[in-house]
PDB file of C-alpha atoms in Angstrom:
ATOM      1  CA  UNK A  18    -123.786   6.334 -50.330  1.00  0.00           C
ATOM      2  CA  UNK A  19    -124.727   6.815 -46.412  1.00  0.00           C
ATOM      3  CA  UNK A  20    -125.762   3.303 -46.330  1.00  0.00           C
ATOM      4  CA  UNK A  21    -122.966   1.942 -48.178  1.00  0.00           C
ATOM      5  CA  UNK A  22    -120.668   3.818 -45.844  1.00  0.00           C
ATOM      6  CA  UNK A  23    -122.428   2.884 -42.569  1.00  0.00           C
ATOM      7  CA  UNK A  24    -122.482  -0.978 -43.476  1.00  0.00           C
ATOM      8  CA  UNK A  25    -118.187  -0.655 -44.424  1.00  0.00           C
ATOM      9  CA  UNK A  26    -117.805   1.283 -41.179  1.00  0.00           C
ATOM     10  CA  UNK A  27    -119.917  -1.856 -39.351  1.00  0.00           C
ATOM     11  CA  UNK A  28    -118.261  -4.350 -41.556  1.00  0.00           C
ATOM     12  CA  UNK A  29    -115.067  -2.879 -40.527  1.00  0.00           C
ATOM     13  CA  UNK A  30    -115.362  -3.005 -36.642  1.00  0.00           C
ATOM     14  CA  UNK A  31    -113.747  -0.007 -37.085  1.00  0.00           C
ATOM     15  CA  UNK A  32    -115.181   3.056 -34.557  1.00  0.00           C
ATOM     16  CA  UNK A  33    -116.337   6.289 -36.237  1.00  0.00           C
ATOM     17  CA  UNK A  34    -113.678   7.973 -34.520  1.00  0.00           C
ATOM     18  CA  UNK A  35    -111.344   6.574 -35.888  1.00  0.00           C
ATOM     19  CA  UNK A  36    -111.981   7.431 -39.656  1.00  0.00           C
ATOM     20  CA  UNK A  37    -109.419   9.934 -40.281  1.00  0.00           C
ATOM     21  CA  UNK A  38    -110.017  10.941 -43.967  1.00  0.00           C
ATOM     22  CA  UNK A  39    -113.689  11.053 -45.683  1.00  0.00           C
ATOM     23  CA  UNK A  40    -113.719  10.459 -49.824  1.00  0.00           C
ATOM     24  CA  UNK A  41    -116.976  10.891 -51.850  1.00  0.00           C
ATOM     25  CA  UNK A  42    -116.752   9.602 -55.277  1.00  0.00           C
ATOM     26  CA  UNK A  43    -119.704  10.921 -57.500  1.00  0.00           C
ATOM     27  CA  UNK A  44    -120.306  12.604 -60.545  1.00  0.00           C
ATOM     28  CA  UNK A  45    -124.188  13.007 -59.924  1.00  0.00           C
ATOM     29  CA  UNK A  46    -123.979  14.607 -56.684  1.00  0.00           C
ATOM     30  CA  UNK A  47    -126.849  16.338 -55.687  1.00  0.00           C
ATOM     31  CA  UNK A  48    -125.243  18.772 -54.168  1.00  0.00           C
ATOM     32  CA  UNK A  49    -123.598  21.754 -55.961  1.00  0.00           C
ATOM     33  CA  UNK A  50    -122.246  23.768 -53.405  1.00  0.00           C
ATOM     34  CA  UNK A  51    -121.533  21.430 -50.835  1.00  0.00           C
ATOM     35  CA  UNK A  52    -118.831  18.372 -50.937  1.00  0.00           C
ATOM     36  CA  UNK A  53    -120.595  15.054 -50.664  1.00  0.00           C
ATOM     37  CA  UNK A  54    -117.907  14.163 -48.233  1.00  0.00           C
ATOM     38  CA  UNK A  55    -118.594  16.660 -45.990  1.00  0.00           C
ATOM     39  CA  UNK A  56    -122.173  15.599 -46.021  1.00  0.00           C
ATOM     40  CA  UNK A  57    -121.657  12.047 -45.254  1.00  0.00           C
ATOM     41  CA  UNK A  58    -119.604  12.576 -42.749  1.00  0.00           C
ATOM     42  CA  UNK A  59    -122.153  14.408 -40.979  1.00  0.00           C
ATOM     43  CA  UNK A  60    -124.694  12.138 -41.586  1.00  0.00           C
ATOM     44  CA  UNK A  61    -122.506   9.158 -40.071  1.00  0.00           C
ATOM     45  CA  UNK A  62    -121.037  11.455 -36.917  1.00  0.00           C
ATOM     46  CA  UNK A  63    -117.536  11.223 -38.515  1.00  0.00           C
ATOM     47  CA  UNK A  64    -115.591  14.446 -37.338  1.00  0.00           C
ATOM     48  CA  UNK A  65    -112.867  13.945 -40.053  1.00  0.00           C
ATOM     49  CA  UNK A  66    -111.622  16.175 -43.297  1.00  0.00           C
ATOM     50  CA  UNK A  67    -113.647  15.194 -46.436  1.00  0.00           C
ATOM     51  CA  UNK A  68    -113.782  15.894 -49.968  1.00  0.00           C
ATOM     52  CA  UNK A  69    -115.845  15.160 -53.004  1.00  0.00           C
ATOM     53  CA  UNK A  70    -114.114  13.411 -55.918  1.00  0.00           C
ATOM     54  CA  UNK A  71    -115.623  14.051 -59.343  1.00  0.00           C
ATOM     55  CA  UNK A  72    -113.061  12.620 -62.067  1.00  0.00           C
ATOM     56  CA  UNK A  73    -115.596  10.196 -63.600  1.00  0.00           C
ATOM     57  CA  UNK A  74    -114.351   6.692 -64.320  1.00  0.00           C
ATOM     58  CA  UNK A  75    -111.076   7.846 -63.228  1.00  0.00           C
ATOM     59  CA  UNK A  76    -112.375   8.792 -59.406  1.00  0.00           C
ATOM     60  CA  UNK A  77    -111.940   5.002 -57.924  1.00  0.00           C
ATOM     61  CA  UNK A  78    -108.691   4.314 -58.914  1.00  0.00           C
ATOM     62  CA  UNK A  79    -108.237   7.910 -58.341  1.00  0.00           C
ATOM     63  CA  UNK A  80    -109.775   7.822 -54.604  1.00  0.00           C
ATOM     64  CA  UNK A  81    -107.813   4.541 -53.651  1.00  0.00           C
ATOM     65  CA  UNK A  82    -104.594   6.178 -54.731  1.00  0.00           C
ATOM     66  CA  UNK A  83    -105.275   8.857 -52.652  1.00  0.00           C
ATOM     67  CA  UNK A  84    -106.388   6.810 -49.711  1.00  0.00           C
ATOM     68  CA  UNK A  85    -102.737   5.083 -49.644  1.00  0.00           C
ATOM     69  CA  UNK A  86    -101.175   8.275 -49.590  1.00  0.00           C
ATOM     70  CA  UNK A  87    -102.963   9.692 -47.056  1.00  0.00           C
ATOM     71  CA  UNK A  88    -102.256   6.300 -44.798  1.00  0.00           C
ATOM     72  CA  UNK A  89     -98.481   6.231 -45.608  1.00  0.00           C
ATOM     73  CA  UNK A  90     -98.588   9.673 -44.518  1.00  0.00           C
ATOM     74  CA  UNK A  91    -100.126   8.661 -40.870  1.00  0.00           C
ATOM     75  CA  UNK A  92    -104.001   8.917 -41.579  1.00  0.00           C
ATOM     76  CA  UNK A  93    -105.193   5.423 -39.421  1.00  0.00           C
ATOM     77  CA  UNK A  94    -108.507   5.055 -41.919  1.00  0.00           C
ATOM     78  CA  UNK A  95    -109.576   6.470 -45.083  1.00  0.00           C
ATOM     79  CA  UNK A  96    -113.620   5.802 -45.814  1.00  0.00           C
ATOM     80  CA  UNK A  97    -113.862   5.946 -49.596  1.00  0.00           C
ATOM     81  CA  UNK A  98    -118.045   6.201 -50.844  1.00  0.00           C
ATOM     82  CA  UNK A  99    -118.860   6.015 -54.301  1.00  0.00           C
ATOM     83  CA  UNK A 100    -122.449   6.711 -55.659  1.00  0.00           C
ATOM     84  CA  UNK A 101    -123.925   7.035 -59.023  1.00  0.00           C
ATOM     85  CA  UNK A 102    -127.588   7.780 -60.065  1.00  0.00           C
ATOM     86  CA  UNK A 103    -126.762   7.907 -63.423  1.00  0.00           C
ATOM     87  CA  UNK A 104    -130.603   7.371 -64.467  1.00  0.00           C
ATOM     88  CA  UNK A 105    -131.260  11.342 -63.964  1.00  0.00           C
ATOM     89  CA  UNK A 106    -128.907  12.115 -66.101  1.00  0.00           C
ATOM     90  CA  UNK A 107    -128.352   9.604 -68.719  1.00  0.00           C
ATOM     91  CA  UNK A 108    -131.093  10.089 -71.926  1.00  0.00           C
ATOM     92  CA  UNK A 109    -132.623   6.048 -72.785  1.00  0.00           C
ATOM     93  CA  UNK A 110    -131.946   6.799 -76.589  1.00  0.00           C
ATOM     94  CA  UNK A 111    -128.336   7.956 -75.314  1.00  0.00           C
ATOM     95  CA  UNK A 112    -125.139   6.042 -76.668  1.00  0.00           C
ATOM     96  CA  UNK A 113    -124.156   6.402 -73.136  1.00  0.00           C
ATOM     97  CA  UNK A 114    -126.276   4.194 -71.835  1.00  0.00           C
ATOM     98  CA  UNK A 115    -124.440   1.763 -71.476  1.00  0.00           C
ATOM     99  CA  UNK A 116    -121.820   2.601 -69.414  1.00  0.00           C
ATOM    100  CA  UNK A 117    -124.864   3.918 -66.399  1.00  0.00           C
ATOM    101  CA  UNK A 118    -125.874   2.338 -63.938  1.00  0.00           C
ATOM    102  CA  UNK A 119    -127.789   3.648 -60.129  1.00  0.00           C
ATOM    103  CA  UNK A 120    -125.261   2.536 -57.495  1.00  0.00           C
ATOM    104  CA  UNK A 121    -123.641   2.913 -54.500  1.00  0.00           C
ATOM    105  CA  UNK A 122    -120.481   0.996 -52.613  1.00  0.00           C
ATOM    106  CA  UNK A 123    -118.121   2.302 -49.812  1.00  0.00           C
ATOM    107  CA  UNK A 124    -114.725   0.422 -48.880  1.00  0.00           C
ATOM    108  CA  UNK A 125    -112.108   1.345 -45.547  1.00  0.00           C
ATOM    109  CA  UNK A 126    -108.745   1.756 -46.676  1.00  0.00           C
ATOM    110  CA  UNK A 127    -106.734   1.121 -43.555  1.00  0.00           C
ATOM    111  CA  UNK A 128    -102.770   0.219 -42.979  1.00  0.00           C
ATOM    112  CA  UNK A 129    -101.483  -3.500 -43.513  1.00  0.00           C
ATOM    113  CA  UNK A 130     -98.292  -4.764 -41.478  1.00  0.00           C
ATOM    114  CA  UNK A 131     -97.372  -6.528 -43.545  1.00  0.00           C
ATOM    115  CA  UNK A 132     -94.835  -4.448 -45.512  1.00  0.00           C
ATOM    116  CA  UNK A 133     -95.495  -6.904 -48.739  1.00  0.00           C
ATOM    117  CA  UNK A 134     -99.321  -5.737 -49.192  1.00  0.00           C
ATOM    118  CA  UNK A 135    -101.014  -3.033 -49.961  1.00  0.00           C
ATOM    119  CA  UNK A 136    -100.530  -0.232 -52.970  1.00  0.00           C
ATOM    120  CA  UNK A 137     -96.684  -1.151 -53.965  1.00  0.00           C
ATOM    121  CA  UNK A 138     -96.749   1.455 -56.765  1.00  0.00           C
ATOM    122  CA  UNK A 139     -99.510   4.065 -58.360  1.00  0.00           C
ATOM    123  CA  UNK A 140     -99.337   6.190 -61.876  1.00  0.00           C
ATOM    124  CA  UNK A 141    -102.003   8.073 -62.517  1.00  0.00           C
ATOM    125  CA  UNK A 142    -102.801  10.181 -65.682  1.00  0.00           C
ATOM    126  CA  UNK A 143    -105.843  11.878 -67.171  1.00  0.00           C
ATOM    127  CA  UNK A 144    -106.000  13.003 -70.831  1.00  0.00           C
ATOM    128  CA  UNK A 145    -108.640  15.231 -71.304  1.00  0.00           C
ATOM    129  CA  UNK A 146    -108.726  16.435 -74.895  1.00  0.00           C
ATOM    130  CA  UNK A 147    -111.754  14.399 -75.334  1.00  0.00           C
ATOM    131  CA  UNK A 148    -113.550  15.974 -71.940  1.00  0.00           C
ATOM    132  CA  UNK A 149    -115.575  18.140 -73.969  1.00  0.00           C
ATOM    133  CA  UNK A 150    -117.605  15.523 -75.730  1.00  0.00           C
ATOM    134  CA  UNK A 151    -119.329  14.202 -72.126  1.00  0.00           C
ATOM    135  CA  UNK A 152    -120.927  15.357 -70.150  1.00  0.00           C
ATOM    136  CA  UNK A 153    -123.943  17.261 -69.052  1.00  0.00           C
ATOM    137  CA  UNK A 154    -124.109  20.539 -70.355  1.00  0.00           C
ATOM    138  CA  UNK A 155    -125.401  22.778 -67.438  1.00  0.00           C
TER     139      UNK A 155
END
């Protein structure tokens, strides 16, 4: 995730200090007790808020919605990091399989002026009655 974050922020041109908002996506964080956010964002020198998203699937859409807000509401940039390493958890006999992968990508959210792009509309929604039957049990 550092290096996925490091390469948007040089992709970007955009300076570290000007990152206003700092979003971890990750449901395999190795971390328990401290956000993921917080830790890249001291890894990269970024002296921003940041949080650690864990909504599974849901989390990108979910982190990108949240990114929008945060720029209509004045925020300049919004670095958005998503890693997996869904091989330590995942089982190889495991149904779930499938849907793992070991990954990592990072995107800038930043404000268009053109009033015609960007995130015209969000819904989001999570039902969760079936939460119970993923997982890893701790």
């Amino acid at each position: 995730m550092i290096e996925a974050a490091n390469n948007a922020i040089i992709n970007s041109r955009a300076n570290k200090n000007e990152i206003d908002f700092v979003i971890a996506v990750t449901i395999t964080s190795p971390r328990y007790s401290t956000s993921m956010g917080a830790y890249i964002a001291g890894k990269l020198g970024i002296n921003a808020p940041a949080m650690e998203m864990k909504s599974g699937c849901a989390s990108n859409i979910f982190s990108i919605t949240l990114a929008a807000q945060l720029i209509q509401s004045g925020a300049r940039n919004v670095l958005i990091a998503c890693g997996e390493t869904n091989s330590k958890i995942i089982q190889p006999d495991s149904n779930m399989l499938y849907a793992g992968g070991d990954a990592g990508a990072a995107i800038i959210v930043t404000k268009s002026n053109d009033a015609g792009k960007g995130i015209l509309a969000a819904y989001m929604n999570t039902e969760g009655s079936f939460s119970g039957h993923m997982g890893v049990r701790v």
